[in-house]
Short mmCIF file of C-alpha atoms and ligand atoms in Angstrom, two decimals:
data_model
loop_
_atom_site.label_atom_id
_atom_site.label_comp_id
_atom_site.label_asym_id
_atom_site.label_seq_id
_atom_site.Cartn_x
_atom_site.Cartn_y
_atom_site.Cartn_z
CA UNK A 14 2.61 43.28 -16.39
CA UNK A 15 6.15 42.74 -14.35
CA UNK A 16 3.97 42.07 -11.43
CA UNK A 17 2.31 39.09 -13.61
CA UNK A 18 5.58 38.14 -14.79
CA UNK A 19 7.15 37.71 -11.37
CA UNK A 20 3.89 36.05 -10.14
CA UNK A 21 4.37 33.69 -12.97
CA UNK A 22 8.43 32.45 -12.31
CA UNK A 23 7.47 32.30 -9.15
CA UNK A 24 4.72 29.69 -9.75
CA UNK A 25 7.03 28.38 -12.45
CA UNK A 26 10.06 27.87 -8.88
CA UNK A 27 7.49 26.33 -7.28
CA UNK A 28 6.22 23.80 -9.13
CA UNK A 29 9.86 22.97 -10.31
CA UNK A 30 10.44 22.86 -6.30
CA UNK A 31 7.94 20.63 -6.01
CA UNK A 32 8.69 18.39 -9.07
CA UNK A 33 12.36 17.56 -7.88
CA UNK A 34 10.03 16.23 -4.31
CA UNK A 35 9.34 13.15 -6.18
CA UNK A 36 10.84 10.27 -7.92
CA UNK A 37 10.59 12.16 -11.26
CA UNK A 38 9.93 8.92 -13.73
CA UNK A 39 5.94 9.97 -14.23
CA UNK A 40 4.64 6.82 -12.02
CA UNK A 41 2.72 6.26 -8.82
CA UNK A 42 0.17 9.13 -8.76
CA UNK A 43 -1.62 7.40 -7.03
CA UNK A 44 -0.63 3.60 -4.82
CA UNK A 45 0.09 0.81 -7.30
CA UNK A 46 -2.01 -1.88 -7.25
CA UNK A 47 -1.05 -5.82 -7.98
CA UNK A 48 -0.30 -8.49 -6.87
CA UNK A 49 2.62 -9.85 -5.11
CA UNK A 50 3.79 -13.55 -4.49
CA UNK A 51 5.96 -13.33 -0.84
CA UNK A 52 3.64 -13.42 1.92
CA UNK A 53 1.56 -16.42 0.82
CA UNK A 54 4.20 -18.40 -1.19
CA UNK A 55 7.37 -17.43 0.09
CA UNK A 56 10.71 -19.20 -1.33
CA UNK A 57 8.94 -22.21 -2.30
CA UNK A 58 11.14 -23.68 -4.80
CA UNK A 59 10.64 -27.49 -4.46
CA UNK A 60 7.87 -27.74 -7.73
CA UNK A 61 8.21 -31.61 -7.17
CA UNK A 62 6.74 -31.75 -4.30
CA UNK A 63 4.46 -28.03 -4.13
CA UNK A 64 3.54 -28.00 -8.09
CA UNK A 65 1.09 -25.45 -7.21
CA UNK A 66 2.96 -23.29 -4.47
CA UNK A 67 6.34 -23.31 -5.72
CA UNK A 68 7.77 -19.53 -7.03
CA UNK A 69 7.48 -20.71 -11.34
CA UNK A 70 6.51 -19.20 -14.52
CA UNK A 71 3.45 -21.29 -14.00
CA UNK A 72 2.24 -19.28 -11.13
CA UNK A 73 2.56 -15.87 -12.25
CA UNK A 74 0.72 -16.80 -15.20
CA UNK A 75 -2.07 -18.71 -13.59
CA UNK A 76 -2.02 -15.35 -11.10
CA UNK A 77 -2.42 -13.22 -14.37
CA UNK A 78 -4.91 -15.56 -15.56
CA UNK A 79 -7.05 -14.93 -12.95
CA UNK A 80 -5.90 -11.09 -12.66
CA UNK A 81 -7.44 -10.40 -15.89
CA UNK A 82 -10.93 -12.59 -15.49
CA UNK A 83 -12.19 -12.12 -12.70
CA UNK A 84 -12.33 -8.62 -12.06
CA UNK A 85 -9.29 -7.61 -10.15
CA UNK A 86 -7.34 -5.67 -13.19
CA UNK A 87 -10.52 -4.05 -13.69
CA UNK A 88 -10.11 -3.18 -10.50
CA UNK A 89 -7.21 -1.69 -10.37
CA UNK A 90 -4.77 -4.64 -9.55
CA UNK A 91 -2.24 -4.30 -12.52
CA UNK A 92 1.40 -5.08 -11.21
CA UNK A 93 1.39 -8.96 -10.94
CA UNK A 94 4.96 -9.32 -9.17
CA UNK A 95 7.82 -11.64 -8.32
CA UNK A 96 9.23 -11.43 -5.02
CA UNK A 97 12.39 -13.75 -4.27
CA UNK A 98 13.77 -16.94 -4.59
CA UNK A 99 13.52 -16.47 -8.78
CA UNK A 100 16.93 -16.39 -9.61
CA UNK A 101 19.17 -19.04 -10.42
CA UNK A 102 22.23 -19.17 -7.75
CA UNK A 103 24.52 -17.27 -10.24
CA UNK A 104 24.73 -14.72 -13.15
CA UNK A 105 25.44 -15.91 -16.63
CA UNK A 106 28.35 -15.92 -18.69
CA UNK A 107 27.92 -12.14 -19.45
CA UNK A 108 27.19 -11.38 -15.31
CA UNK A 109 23.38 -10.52 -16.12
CA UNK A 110 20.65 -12.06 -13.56
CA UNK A 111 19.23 -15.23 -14.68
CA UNK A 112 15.87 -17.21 -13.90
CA UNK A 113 16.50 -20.35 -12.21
CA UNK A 114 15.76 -22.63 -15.77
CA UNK A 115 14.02 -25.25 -13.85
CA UNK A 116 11.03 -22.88 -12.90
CA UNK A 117 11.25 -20.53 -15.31
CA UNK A 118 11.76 -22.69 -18.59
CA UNK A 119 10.75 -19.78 -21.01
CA UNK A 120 12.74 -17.09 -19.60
CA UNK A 121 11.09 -13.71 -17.65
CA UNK A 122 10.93 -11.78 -21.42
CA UNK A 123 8.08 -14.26 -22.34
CA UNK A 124 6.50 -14.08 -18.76
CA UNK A 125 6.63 -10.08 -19.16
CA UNK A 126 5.20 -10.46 -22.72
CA UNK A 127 2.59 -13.05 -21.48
CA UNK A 128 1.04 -10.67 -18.44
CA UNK A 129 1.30 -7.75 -21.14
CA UNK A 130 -1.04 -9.54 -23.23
CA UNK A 131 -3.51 -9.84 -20.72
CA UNK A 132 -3.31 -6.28 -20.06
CA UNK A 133 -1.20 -6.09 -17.10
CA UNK A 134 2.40 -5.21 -15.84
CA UNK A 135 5.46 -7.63 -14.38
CA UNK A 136 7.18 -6.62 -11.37
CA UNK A 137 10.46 -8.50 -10.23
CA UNK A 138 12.98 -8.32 -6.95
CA UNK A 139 16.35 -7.40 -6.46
CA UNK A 140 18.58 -6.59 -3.49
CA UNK A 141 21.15 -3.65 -3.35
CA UNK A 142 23.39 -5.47 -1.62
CA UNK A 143 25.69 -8.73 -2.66
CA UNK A 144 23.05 -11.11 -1.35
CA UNK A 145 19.08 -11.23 -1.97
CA UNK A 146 17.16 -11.80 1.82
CA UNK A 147 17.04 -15.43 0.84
CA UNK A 148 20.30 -15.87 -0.51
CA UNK A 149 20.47 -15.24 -4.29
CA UNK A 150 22.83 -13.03 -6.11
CA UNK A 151 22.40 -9.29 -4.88
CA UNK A 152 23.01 -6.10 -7.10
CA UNK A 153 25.97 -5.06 -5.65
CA UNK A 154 28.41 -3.84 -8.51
CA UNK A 155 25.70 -4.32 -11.48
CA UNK A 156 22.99 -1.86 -10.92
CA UNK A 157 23.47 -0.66 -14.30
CA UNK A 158 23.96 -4.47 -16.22
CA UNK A 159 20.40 -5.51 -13.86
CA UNK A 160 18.59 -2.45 -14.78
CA UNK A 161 19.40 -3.00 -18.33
CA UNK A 162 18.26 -6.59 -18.09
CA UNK A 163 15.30 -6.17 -16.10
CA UNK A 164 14.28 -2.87 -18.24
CA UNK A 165 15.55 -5.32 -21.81
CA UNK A 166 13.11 -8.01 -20.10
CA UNK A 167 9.83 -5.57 -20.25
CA UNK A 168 9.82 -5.75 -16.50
CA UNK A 169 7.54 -2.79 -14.98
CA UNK A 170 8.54 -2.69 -11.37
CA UNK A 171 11.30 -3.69 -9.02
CA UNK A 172 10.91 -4.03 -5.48
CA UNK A 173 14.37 -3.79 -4.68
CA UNK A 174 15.14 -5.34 -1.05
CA UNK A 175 18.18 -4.21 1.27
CA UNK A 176 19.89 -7.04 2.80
CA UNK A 177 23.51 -7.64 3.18
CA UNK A 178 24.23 -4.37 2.14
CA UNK A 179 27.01 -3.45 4.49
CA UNK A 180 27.28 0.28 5.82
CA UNK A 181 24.43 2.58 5.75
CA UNK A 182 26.81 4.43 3.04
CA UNK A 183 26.44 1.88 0.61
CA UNK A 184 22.85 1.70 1.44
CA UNK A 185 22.07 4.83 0.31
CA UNK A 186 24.32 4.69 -2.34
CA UNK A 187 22.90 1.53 -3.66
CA UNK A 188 19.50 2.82 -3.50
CA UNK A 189 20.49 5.93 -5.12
CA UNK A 190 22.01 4.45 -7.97
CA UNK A 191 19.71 1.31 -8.99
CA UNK A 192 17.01 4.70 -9.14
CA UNK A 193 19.54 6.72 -11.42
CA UNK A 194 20.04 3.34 -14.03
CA UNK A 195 16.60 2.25 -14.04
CA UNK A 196 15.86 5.96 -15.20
CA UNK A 197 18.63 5.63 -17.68
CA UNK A 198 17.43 2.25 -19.11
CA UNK A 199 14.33 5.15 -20.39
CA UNK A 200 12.03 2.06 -19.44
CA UNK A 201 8.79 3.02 -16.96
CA UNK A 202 9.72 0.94 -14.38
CA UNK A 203 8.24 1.61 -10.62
CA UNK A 204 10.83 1.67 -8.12
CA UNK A 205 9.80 0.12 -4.57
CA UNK A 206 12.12 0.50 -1.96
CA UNK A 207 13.00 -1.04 1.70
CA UNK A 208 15.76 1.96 2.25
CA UNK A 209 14.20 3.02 5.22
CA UNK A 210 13.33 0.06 6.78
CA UNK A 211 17.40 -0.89 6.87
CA UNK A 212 18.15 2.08 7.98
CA UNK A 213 15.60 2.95 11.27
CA UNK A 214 17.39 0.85 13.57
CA UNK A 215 20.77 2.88 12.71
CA UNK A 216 19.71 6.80 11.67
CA UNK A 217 16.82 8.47 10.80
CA UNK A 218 15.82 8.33 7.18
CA UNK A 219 16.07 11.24 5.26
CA UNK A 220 12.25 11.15 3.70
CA UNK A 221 12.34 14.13 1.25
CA UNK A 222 15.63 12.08 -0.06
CA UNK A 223 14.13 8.88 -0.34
CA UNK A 224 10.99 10.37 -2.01
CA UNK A 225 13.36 11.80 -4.63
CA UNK A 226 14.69 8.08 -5.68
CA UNK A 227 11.68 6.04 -4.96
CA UNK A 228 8.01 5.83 -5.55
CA UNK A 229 7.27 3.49 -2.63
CA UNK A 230 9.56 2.58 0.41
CA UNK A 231 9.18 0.08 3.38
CA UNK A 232 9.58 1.09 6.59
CA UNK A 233 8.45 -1.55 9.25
CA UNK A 234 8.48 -5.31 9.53
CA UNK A 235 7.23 -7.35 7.26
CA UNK A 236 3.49 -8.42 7.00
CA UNK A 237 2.62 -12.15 8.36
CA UNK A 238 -0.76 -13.27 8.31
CA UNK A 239 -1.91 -12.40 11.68
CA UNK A 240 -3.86 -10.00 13.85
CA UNK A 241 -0.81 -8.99 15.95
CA UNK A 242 1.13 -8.21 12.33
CA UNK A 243 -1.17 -5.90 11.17
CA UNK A 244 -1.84 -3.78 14.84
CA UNK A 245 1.97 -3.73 14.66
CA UNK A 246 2.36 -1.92 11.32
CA UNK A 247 -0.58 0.41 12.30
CA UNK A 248 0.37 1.45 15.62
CA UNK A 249 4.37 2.01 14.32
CA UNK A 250 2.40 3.94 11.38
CA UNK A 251 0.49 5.86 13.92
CA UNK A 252 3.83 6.27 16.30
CA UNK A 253 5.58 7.98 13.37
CA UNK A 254 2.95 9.74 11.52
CA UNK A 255 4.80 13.21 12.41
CA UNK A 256 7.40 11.63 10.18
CA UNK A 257 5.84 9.81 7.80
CA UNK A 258 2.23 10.98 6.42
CA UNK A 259 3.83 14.46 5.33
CA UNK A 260 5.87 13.09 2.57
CA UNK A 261 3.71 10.89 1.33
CA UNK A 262 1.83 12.50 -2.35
CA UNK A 263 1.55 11.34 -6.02
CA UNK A 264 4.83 9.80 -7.02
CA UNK A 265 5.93 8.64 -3.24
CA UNK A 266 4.31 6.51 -0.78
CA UNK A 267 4.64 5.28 2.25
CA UNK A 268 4.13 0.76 2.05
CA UNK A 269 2.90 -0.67 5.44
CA UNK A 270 3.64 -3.93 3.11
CA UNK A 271 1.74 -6.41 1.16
CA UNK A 272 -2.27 -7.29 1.96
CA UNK A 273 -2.91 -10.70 3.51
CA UNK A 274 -6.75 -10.67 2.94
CA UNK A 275 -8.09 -13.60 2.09
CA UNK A 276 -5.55 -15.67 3.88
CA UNK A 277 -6.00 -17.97 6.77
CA UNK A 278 -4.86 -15.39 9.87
CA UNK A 279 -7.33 -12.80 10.05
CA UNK A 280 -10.84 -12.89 11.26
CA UNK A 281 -13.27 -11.26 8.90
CA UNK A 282 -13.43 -8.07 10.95
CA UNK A 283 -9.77 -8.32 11.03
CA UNK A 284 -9.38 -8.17 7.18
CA UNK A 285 -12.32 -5.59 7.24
CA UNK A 286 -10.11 -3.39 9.30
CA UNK A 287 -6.52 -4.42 6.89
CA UNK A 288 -8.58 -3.15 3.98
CA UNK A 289 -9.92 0.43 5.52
CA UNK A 290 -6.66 1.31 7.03
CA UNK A 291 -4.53 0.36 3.93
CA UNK A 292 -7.12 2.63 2.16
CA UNK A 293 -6.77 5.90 5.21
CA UNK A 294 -3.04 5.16 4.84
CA UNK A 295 -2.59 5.59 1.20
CA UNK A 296 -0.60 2.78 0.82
CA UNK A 297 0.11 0.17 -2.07
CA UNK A 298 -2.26 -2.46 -2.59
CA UNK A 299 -0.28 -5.68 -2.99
CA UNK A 300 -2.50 -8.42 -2.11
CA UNK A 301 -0.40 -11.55 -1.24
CA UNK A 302 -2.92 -14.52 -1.55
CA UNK A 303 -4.35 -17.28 -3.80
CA UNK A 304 -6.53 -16.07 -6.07
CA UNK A 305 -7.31 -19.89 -7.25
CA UNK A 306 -8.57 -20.33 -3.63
CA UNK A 307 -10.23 -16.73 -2.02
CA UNK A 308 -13.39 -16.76 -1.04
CA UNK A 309 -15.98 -14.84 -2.54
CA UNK A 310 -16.26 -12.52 0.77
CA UNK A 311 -12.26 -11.93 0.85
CA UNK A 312 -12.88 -11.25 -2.89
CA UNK A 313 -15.54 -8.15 -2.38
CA UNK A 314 -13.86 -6.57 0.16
CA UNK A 315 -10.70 -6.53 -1.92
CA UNK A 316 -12.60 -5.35 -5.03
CA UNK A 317 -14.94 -2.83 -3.25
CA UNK A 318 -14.41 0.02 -5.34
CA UNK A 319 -15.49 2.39 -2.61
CA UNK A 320 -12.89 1.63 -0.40
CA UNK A 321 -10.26 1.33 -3.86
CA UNK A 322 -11.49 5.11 -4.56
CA UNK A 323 -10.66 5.98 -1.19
CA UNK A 324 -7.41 4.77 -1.38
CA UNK A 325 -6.95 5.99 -4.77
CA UNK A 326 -7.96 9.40 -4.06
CA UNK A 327 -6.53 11.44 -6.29
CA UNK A 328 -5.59 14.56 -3.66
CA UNK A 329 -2.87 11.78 -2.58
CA UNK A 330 -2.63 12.74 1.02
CA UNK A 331 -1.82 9.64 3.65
CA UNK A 332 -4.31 10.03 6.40
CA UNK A 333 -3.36 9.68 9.91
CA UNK A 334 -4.96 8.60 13.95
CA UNK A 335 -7.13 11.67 15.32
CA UNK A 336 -7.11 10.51 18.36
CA UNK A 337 -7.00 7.09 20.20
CA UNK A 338 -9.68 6.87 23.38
CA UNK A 339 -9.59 4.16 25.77
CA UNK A 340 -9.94 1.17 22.77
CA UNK A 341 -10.81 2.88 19.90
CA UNK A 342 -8.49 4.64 17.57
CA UNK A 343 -10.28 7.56 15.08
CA UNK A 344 -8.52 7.66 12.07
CA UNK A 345 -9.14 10.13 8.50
CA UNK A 346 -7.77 10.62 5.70
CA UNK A 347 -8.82 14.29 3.27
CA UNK A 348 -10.21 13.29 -0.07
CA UNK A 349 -10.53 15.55 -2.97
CA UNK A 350 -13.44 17.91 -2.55
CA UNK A 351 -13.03 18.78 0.74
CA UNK A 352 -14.60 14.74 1.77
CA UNK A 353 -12.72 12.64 4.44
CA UNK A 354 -12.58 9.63 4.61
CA UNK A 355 -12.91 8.16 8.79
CA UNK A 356 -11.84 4.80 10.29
CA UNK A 357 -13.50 3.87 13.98
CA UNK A 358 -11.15 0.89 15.04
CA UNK A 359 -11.95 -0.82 18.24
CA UNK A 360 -9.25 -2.48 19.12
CA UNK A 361 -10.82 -4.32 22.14
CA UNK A 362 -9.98 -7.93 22.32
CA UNK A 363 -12.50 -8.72 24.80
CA UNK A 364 -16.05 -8.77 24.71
CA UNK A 365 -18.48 -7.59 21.91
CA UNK A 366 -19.52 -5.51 19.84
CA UNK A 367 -18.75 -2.04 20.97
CA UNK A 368 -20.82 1.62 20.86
CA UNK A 369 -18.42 4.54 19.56
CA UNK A 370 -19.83 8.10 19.86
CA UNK A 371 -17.91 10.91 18.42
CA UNK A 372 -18.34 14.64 17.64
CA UNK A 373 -18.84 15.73 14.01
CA UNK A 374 -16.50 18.62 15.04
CA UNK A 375 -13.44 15.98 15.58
CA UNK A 376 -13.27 15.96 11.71
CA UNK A 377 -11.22 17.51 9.12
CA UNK A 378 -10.32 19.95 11.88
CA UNK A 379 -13.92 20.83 12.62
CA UNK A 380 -14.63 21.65 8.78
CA UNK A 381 -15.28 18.45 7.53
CA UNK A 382 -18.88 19.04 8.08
CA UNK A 383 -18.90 22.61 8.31
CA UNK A 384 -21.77 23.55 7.17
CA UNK A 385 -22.93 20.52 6.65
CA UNK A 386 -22.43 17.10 5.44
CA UNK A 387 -23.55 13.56 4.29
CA UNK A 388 -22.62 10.83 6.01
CA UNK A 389 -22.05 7.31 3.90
CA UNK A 390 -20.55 3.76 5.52
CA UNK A 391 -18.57 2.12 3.36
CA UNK A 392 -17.00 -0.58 5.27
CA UNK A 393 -18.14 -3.18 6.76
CA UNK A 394 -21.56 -2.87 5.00
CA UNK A 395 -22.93 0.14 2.94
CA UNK A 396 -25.30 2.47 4.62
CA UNK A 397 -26.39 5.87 4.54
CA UNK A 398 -26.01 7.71 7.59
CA UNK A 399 -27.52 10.93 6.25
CA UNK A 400 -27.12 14.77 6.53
CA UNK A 401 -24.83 15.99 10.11
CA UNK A 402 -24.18 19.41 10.79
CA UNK A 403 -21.26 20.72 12.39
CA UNK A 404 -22.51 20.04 16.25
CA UNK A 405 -23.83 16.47 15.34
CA UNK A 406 -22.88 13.44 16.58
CA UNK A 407 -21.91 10.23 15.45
CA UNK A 408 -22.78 6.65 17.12
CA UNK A 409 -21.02 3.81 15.68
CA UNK A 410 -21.21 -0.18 16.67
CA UNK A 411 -17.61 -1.82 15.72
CA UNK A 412 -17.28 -5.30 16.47
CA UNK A 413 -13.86 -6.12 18.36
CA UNK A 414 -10.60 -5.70 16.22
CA UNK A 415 -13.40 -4.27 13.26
CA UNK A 416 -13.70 -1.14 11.94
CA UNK A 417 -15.69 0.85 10.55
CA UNK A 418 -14.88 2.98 7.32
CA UNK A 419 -17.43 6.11 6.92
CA UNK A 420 -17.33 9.11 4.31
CA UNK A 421 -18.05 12.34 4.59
CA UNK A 422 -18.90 14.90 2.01
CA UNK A 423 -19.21 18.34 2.69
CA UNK A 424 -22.46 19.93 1.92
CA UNK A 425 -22.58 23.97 1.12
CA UNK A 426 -26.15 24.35 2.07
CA UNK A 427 -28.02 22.39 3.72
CA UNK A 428 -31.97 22.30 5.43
CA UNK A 429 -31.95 22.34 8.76
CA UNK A 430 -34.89 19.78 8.87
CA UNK A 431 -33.51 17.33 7.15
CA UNK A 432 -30.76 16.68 9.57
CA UNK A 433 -30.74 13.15 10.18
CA UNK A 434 -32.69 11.83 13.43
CA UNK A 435 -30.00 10.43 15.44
CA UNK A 436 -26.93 12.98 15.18
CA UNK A 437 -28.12 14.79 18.45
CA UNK A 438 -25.76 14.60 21.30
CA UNK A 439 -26.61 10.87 22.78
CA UNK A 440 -26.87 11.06 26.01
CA UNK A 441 -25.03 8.43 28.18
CA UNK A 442 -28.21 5.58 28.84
CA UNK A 443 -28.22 5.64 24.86
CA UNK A 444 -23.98 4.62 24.72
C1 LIG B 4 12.61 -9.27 3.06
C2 LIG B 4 11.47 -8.37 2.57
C3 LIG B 4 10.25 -9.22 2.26
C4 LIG B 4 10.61 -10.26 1.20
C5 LIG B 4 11.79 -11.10 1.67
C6 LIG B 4 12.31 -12.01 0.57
O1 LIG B 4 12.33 -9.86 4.28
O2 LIG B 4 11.16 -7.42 3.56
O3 LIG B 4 9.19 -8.41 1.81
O4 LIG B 4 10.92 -9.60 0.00
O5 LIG B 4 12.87 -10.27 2.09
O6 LIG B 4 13.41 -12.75 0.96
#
């Protein structure tokens, strides 16, 4: 019975331990989803002359619009969000945040009730220091007035940036307390953080700190719609994974930044390879596009619901690089149910398409198909690749800068004879 009893507190430590890990406000089991304006429309404010680019009311509700109708809340996309560049270039008469009144006509109260009603959530921007990035009034000195506002608003995240905020002191500090009055407004509101990011070229961040006060955090560049953007963020991801991938779980994640699929930058294979790797890295899925304009390819690949399950896994554990040989990179991720989840990159510029061969045994540290498992590709087309033991092999064809994304269940018992044809060692005149 005392035995029991201890056994229990000590459970009962742990899981308290474990709670105080996390941003404790309930949100972010699993990556948020949405929508976000930066990357595409940036601080387009000139509506006279870009009626359909420029950062409005109009926009956001055109975006929601389109969130709700054509699949992509359905999908999982719920936080349509305003970046910067939405403010007007002071406070009001009581110091609270206002919308500038030319582009926002009806206030962000009616925008927030407007996305509600289609069944999704607003997100909005602030900046912890006295300036936004672009120039607008910063936080500095009213984290608890904007927190009220924003929280008084019906906003449902902030993505609160970190320029012009002085010594790494205040940086923390600032970070710290926007987390503390958001929690005190008693308003669900997901707190998305660039902490880190500020802070890398100065110290090292703190992670199990800023995975107490935020449920996503920046800690690279930010995203531009091109090849050479997106094999930035994944080789610093890569580079740091000792670091990073650890702290990553429900309630705090680690945001290589917004998704520029569907875009103008990226080849197809190159968006291919955005989508898998956003999904191995656990990271938010913030698409930054024009859903009035995406074509219906960019548009599958964002809503394949394989991949979205992958990335949505509910285990919650950021996957990482195996092992990078000659051009390819082998990337997985563990899935609930002992599956993994595997990316084979090629990251050869040159040339064509490209024969990967790998050992079954590289996965899941050799038990990822131990017994047994089934082999499905989920990216860039769906195939079955059958049953693989635990000495099988694997022979992939990624085209250059592609990937593919493959899953692997793990299979208890499994028939020797119905091993699939090809997972015997290849020898060399097959590569
Ligand atoms: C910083 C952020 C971007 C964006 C801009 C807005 O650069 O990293 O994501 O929010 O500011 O000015």
């Amino acid at each position: 019975m005392a035995a029991a009893l201890v056994w229990a507190m000590a459970v009962l430590a742990l899981a308290l331990a474990e709670g105080a890990g996390a941003l404790d406000n309930g949100l972010a089991q699993t990556p948020p989803m949405g929508w976000l304006h930066w990357e595409r429309f940036l601080c387009t404010t000139d509506c006279a002359s870009a009626p359909h680019a420029c950062v409005s009311e109009q926009l956001f509700m055109q975006m929601a619009d389109l969130l709700a109708a054509e699949g992509w809340r359905d999908a999982g996309y719920e936080y349509v969000c305003i970046d910067d560049c939405w403010m007007a270039p002071s406070r009001d008469g009581g110091d609270r945040l206002q919308p500038d009144p030319q582009r926002f006509p009806h206030g962000i109260r009616q925008l927030a009730d407007y996305v509600h009603s289609k069944g999704l959530k607003l997100g909005i921007y602030g900046d912890v220091g006295n300036k936004t990035c672009a120039g607008y009034p910063g936080s500095y000195g009213h984290y608890d007035l904007d927190a009220q506002t924003f929280a008084d608003w019906g906003v449902d995240l902030l993505k609160f940036d970190g320029c012009y905020h002085g010594t790494l002191d205040l940086l923390a500090e600032g970070y710290k307390n926007m987390s503390l009055a958001l929690n005190k407004t008693g308003r669900s509101i997901v707190y998305s953080c660039e902490w880190p990011f500020y802070m890398l070229p100065v110290q090292k961040p703190n992670y199990t700190e800023v995975k107490q006060y935020c449920n996503h955090w920046r800690n690279f560049a930010d995203v531009f719609d091109a090849w050479i953007s997106i094999k930035s963020i994944l080789d610093w991801t890569a580079s740091h994974q000792d670091i990073i991938v650890d702290v990553a779980g429900p309630g705090g994640w680690n945001d290589p930044d917004m998704l520029v699929i569907g875009n103008f930058g990226l080849s197809w294979d190159q968006q291919v390879t955005q989508m898998a790797l956003w999904a191995i890295m656990a990271a938010p899925l913030f698409m930054s596009n024009d859903l009035r304009q995406i074509s219906p390819q960019a548009k599958r690949l964002l809503q394949n619901k394989e991949v979205i399950a992958i990335n949505q896994d509910p285990l919650g554990k950021q996957g990482y690089r195996i092992t990078k040989d000659n051009n390819f990179e082998l990337w997985e991720r563990p899935l609930t149910g002992r599956a993994y989840a595997v990316a084979v990159v090629n990251r050869q510029e040159i040339g064509g398409p490209q024969l990967f061969a790998f050992a079954t045994s590289f996965l899941g540290n050799g038990l990822a198909c131990n017994p047994a498992c089934s082999i499905q590709q989920i990216l860039p087309t769906s195939e079955d690749y059958g049953l693989h033991n635990w000495v099988s092999f694997l022979k992939v064809k990624v085209n250059p800068t592609g990937t593919v994304l493959l899953k692997a269940a793990v299979i208890e018992e499994f028939p020797e004879e119905k091993l699939a044809p090809n997972s015997k060692k290849p020898s060399l005149d097959t590569l």
